[in-house]
PDB file of C-alpha atoms in Angstrom:
ATOM      1  CA  MET A   2      11.611   4.077  -3.437  1.00 49.00           C
ATOM      2  CA  LEU A   3      10.644   1.194  -1.058  1.00 52.00           C
ATOM      3  CA  GLU A   4       7.256   2.778  -1.603  1.00 59.00           C
ATOM      4  CA  PHE A   5       7.328   1.444  -5.434  1.00 60.00           C
ATOM      5  CA  PHE A   6       7.965  -1.780  -4.180  1.00 58.00           C
ATOM      6  CA  LYS A   7       5.743  -1.750  -1.436  1.00 54.00           C
ATOM      7  CA  LYS A   8       2.767  -0.896  -3.151  1.00 56.00           C
ATOM      8  CA  GLY A   9       2.663  -3.798  -5.396  1.00 52.00           C
ATOM      9  CA  PHE A  10       3.129  -3.643  -9.365  1.00 54.00           C
ATOM     10  CA  LYS A  11      -0.013  -2.833 -11.253  1.00 54.00           C
ATOM     11  CA  ASN A  12       1.330  -3.183 -14.777  1.00 55.00           C
ATOM     12  CA  LEU A  13       3.622  -6.215 -14.499  1.00 58.00           C
ATOM     13  CA  LYS A  14       4.753  -6.785 -18.190  1.00 58.00           C
ATOM     14  CA  PHE A  15       7.586  -9.267 -19.551  1.00 58.00           C
ATOM     15  CA  LYS A  16       9.797  -8.073 -21.486  1.00 58.00           C
ATOM     16  CA  LYS A  17      13.169  -9.615 -22.849  1.00 59.00           C
ATOM     17  CA  ASP A  18      12.336 -12.705 -21.071  1.00 62.00           C
ATOM     18  CA  LYS A  19      12.172 -10.761 -17.638  1.00 63.00           C
ATOM     19  CA  PRO A  20       9.214  -9.072 -15.604  1.00 66.00           C
ATOM     20  CA  THR A  21       9.079  -5.379 -15.109  1.00 73.00           C
ATOM     21  CA  PRO A  22       6.708  -2.658 -13.967  1.00 80.00           C
ATOM     22  CA  LEU A  23       7.822   0.115 -16.056  1.00 85.00           C
ATOM     23  CA  GLY A  24       6.560   1.091 -19.168  1.00 85.00           C
ATOM     24  CA  ASP A  25       8.474   1.020 -22.637  1.00 87.00           C
ATOM     25  CA  LEU A  26       9.744   4.740 -22.440  1.00 93.00           C
ATOM     26  CA  GLU A  27      10.245   4.622 -18.692  1.00 92.00           C
ATOM     27  CA  GLU A  28      12.414   1.500 -19.098  1.00 91.00           C
ATOM     28  CA  LYS A  29      14.320   3.347 -21.905  1.00 94.00           C
ATOM     29  CA  ILE A  30      14.827   6.340 -19.761  1.00 96.00           C
ATOM     30  CA  MET A  31      15.990   4.458 -16.491  1.00 96.00           C
ATOM     31  CA  ASP A  32      18.529   2.544 -18.576  1.00 95.00           C
ATOM     32  CA  VAL A  33      19.872   5.822 -19.782  1.00 97.00           C
ATOM     33  CA  LEU A  34      20.181   7.245 -16.223  1.00 98.00           C
ATOM     34  CA  TRP A  35      21.624   4.096 -15.013  1.00 97.00           C
ATOM     35  CA  LYS A  36      24.387   4.606 -17.616  1.00 97.00           C
ATOM     36  CA  ILE A  37      24.993   8.225 -17.564  1.00 97.00           C
ATOM     37  CA  GLY A  38      24.405   8.290 -13.500  1.00 97.00           C
ATOM     38  CA  ASN A  39      22.423  11.484 -14.088  1.00 97.00           C
ATOM     39  CA  GLY A  40      21.049  13.946 -16.300  1.00 97.00           C
ATOM     40  CA  THR A  41      18.697  16.938 -17.399  1.00 97.00           C
ATOM     41  CA  VAL A  42      15.678  16.428 -19.609  1.00 97.00           C
ATOM     42  CA  ARG A  43      18.090  17.922 -22.551  1.00 96.00           C
ATOM     43  CA  GLU A  44      20.729  15.325 -21.626  1.00 96.00           C
ATOM     44  CA  VAL A  45      18.616  12.133 -21.391  1.00 97.00           C
ATOM     45  CA  ARG A  46      16.658  13.155 -24.483  1.00 96.00           C
ATOM     46  CA  GLU A  47      20.172  13.563 -26.407  1.00 94.00           C
ATOM     47  CA  GLU A  48      21.051   9.830 -25.272  1.00 95.00           C
ATOM     48  CA  LEU A  49      17.993   8.128 -26.099  1.00 94.00           C
ATOM     49  CA  LYS A  50      18.890   8.812 -29.804  1.00 83.00           C
ATOM     50  CA  GLU A  51      15.138   8.689 -30.203  1.00 87.00           C
ATOM     51  CA  ASP A  52      12.826  11.627 -31.862  1.00 90.00           C
ATOM     52  CA  LEU A  53      10.860  11.956 -28.836  1.00 93.00           C
ATOM     53  CA  ALA A  54       9.596  15.450 -27.741  1.00 95.00           C
ATOM     54  CA  HIS A  55      11.086  17.384 -24.802  1.00 95.00           C
ATOM     55  CA  THR A  56       7.814  17.321 -23.006  1.00 96.00           C
ATOM     56  CA  THR A  57       7.213  13.381 -23.348  1.00 97.00           C
ATOM     57  CA  VAL A  58      10.794  12.953 -21.824  1.00 97.00           C
ATOM     58  CA  MET A  59      10.113  15.299 -19.023  1.00 97.00           C
ATOM     59  CA  THR A  60       6.636  13.991 -18.120  1.00 97.00           C
ATOM     60  CA  ILE A  61       8.192  10.564 -18.186  1.00 97.00           C
ATOM     61  CA  LEU A  62      11.058  11.707 -15.653  1.00 97.00           C
ATOM     62  CA  ASP A  63       8.454  13.314 -13.493  1.00 96.00           C
ATOM     63  CA  ARG A  64       6.192   9.843 -13.441  1.00 94.00           C
ATOM     64  CA  LEU A  65       9.380   8.410 -12.435  1.00 94.00           C
ATOM     65  CA  TYR A  66      10.470  10.671  -9.868  1.00 94.00           C
ATOM     66  CA  LYS A  67       6.786  10.575  -8.439  1.00 92.00           C
ATOM     67  CA  LYS A  68       6.861   6.533  -8.334  1.00 89.00           C
ATOM     68  CA  GLY A  69       9.971   7.200  -6.079  1.00 90.00           C
ATOM     69  CA  LEU A  70      12.424   5.753  -8.319  1.00 93.00           C
ATOM     70  CA  LEU A  71      14.190   9.095  -9.121  1.00 95.00           C
ATOM     71  CA  LYS A  72      15.577  12.388  -7.112  1.00 96.00           C
ATOM     72  CA  ARG A  73      15.925  15.451  -8.672  1.00 97.00           C
ATOM     73  CA  THR A  74      17.783  18.581  -7.850  1.00 97.00           C
ATOM     74  CA  LYS A  75      16.598  22.030  -9.220  1.00 97.00           C
ATOM     75  CA  GLU A  76      19.189  23.408 -11.716  1.00 94.00           C
ATOM     76  CA  GLY A  77      18.381  26.594 -13.404  1.00 93.00           C
ATOM     77  CA  LYS A  78      15.376  26.422 -14.439  1.00 93.00           C
ATOM     78  CA  SER A  79      15.145  22.745 -14.928  1.00 94.00           C
ATOM     79  CA  TYR A  80      15.953  19.512 -12.450  1.00 97.00           C
ATOM     80  CA  ARG A  81      18.784  17.046 -12.852  1.00 98.00           C
ATOM     81  CA  TYR A  82      17.636  13.262 -11.968  1.00 98.00           C
ATOM     82  CA  TYR A  83      19.133  10.982 -10.508  1.00 98.00           C
ATOM     83  CA  PRO A  84      18.444   7.210  -9.736  1.00 97.00           C
ATOM     84  CA  LEU A  85      17.604   6.342  -6.327  1.00 94.00           C
ATOM     85  CA  ILE A  86      18.498   2.704  -7.303  1.00 93.00           C
ATOM     86  CA  GLN A  87      20.932   0.935  -9.111  1.00 95.00           C
ATOM     87  CA  LYS A  88      19.939  -1.486 -11.954  1.00 94.00           C
ATOM     88  CA  LYS A  89      20.925  -5.001 -10.677  1.00 94.00           C
ATOM     89  CA  GLU A  90      19.193  -4.034  -7.404  1.00 92.00           C
ATOM     90  CA  PHE A  91      15.895  -2.772  -9.378  1.00 90.00           C
ATOM     91  CA  GLU A  92      15.985  -5.973 -10.792  1.00 88.00           C
ATOM     92  CA  LYS A  93      16.720  -8.176  -8.045  1.00 89.00           C
ATOM     93  CA  LYS A  94      13.497  -6.472  -6.222  1.00 86.00           C
ATOM     94  CA  VAL A  95      11.448  -6.889  -9.335  1.00 85.00           C
ATOM     95  CA  ALA A  96      12.338 -10.680  -9.113  1.00 83.00           C
ATOM     96  CA  GLU A  97      11.831 -10.967  -5.190  1.00 84.00           C
ATOM     97  CA  LYS A  98       8.640  -9.121  -5.852  1.00 82.00           C
ATOM     98  CA  VAL A  99       7.104 -11.687  -8.782  1.00 80.00           C
ATOM     99  CA  ILE A 100       8.838 -14.926  -7.190  1.00 83.00           C
ATOM    100  CA  THR A 101       6.986 -14.111  -3.499  1.00 83.00           C
ATOM    101  CA  ASP A 102       3.718 -13.385  -5.399  1.00 81.00           C
ATOM    102  CA  ILE A 103       3.652 -16.474  -7.192  1.00 82.00           C
ATOM    103  CA  ILE A 104       4.596 -18.380  -4.119  1.00 86.00           C
ATOM    104  CA  ARG A 105       1.828 -16.718  -1.901  1.00 86.00           C
ATOM    105  CA  SER A 106      -0.770 -17.123  -4.208  1.00 86.00           C
ATOM    106  CA  GLN A 107       0.295 -20.334  -6.096  1.00 86.00           C
ATOM    107  CA  PRO A 108       2.384 -22.345  -4.189  1.00 85.00           C
ATOM    108  CA  ASP A 109       1.880 -25.400  -5.949  1.00 88.00           C
ATOM    109  CA  THR A 110       2.637 -23.787  -9.641  1.00 85.00           C
ATOM    110  CA  ALA A 111       5.492 -21.987  -7.749  1.00 82.00           C
ATOM    111  CA  LEU A 112       7.486 -25.098  -6.646  1.00 83.00           C
ATOM    112  CA  ALA A 113       6.966 -26.941 -10.083  1.00 85.00           C
ATOM    113  CA  ALA A 114       8.312 -24.102 -11.823  1.00 82.00           C
ATOM    114  CA  PHE A 115      11.211 -23.933  -9.335  1.00 81.00           C
ATOM    115  CA  GLU A 116      11.979 -27.864 -10.050  1.00 83.00           C
ATOM    116  CA  GLY A 117      12.076 -26.998 -13.883  1.00 83.00           C
ATOM    117  CA  ALA A 118      14.509 -23.985 -13.075  1.00 84.00           C
ATOM    118  CA  ILE A 119      16.837 -26.060 -11.005  1.00 86.00           C
ATOM    119  CA  ASP A 120      17.903 -27.980 -14.273  1.00 87.00           C
ATOM    120  CA  THR A 121      19.172 -24.983 -15.835  1.00 89.00           C
ATOM    121  CA  LEU A 122      21.703 -23.983 -13.027  1.00 88.00           C
ATOM    122  CA  SER A 123      25.350 -24.293 -13.057  1.00 92.00           C
ATOM    123  CA  PRO A 124      26.973 -26.780 -10.237  1.00 91.00           C
ATOM    124  CA  GLU A 125      28.003 -23.562  -8.423  1.00 93.00           C
ATOM    125  CA  GLU A 126      24.709 -22.053  -8.369  1.00 92.00           C
ATOM    126  CA  ILE A 127      23.095 -25.271  -7.251  1.00 90.00           C
ATOM    127  CA  LYS A 128      25.714 -25.543  -4.433  1.00 92.00           C
ATOM    128  CA  LYS A 129      25.053 -21.545  -3.690  1.00 92.00           C
ATOM    129  CA  LEU A 130      21.225 -22.277  -3.664  1.00 90.00           C
ATOM    130  CA  LYS A 131      21.700 -25.822  -1.180  1.00 90.00           C
ATOM    131  CA  LYS A 132      23.764 -23.547   1.175  1.00 92.00           C
ATOM    132  CA  LEU A 133      21.003 -20.411   1.342  1.00 90.00           C
ATOM    133  CA  LEU A 134      18.559 -23.180   2.054  1.00 89.00           C
ATOM    134  CA  GLU A 135      20.683 -25.145   4.341  1.00 90.00           C
ATOM    135  CA  GLU A 136      21.168 -21.565   6.627  1.00 90.00           C
ATOM    136  CA  LYS A 137      17.279 -20.850   6.400  1.00 88.00           C
ATOM    137  CA  VAL A 138      16.328 -24.148   7.780  1.00 90.00           C
ATOM    138  CA  LYS A 139      19.594 -24.188  10.473  1.00 86.00           C
ATOM    139  CA  ASN A 140      17.866 -20.629  11.728  1.00 86.00           C
ATOM    140  CA  GLU A 141      14.389 -21.389  11.776  1.00 83.00           C
ATOM    141  CA  LYS A 142      15.055 -24.455  14.099  1.00 77.00           C
ATOM    142  CA  LYS A 143      16.886 -21.757  16.561  1.00 68.00           C
TER     143      LYS A 143
END
């Protein structure tokens, strides 16, 4: 699963005000698997409530498996797919990747954006951020 994040995102898109390296169908299928925990092509297809061909869902599940986001076990003539990462952790890793890439390539832009983002934080979030920064500075002095 970590290979997915190490390789970088070739198709990073911003949807619903958040970045994602997944295509629309990949994201919908991952959302289904995160919701139900695991599933076969048939089960995922039924949960999607869209008129998608069996082979389309099968292809997307296979693609997600090959990307390292799913594991699968043989079940009769088909496979049962399981997410290797939970949704919150996936979103966190995507956010970390985006932020790290921006900081490395455009540090001035990243700092300007960060300054603007601070205005949207709650007092509790600012306190937590301050604590993280203080710990980072303290650890670097050692």
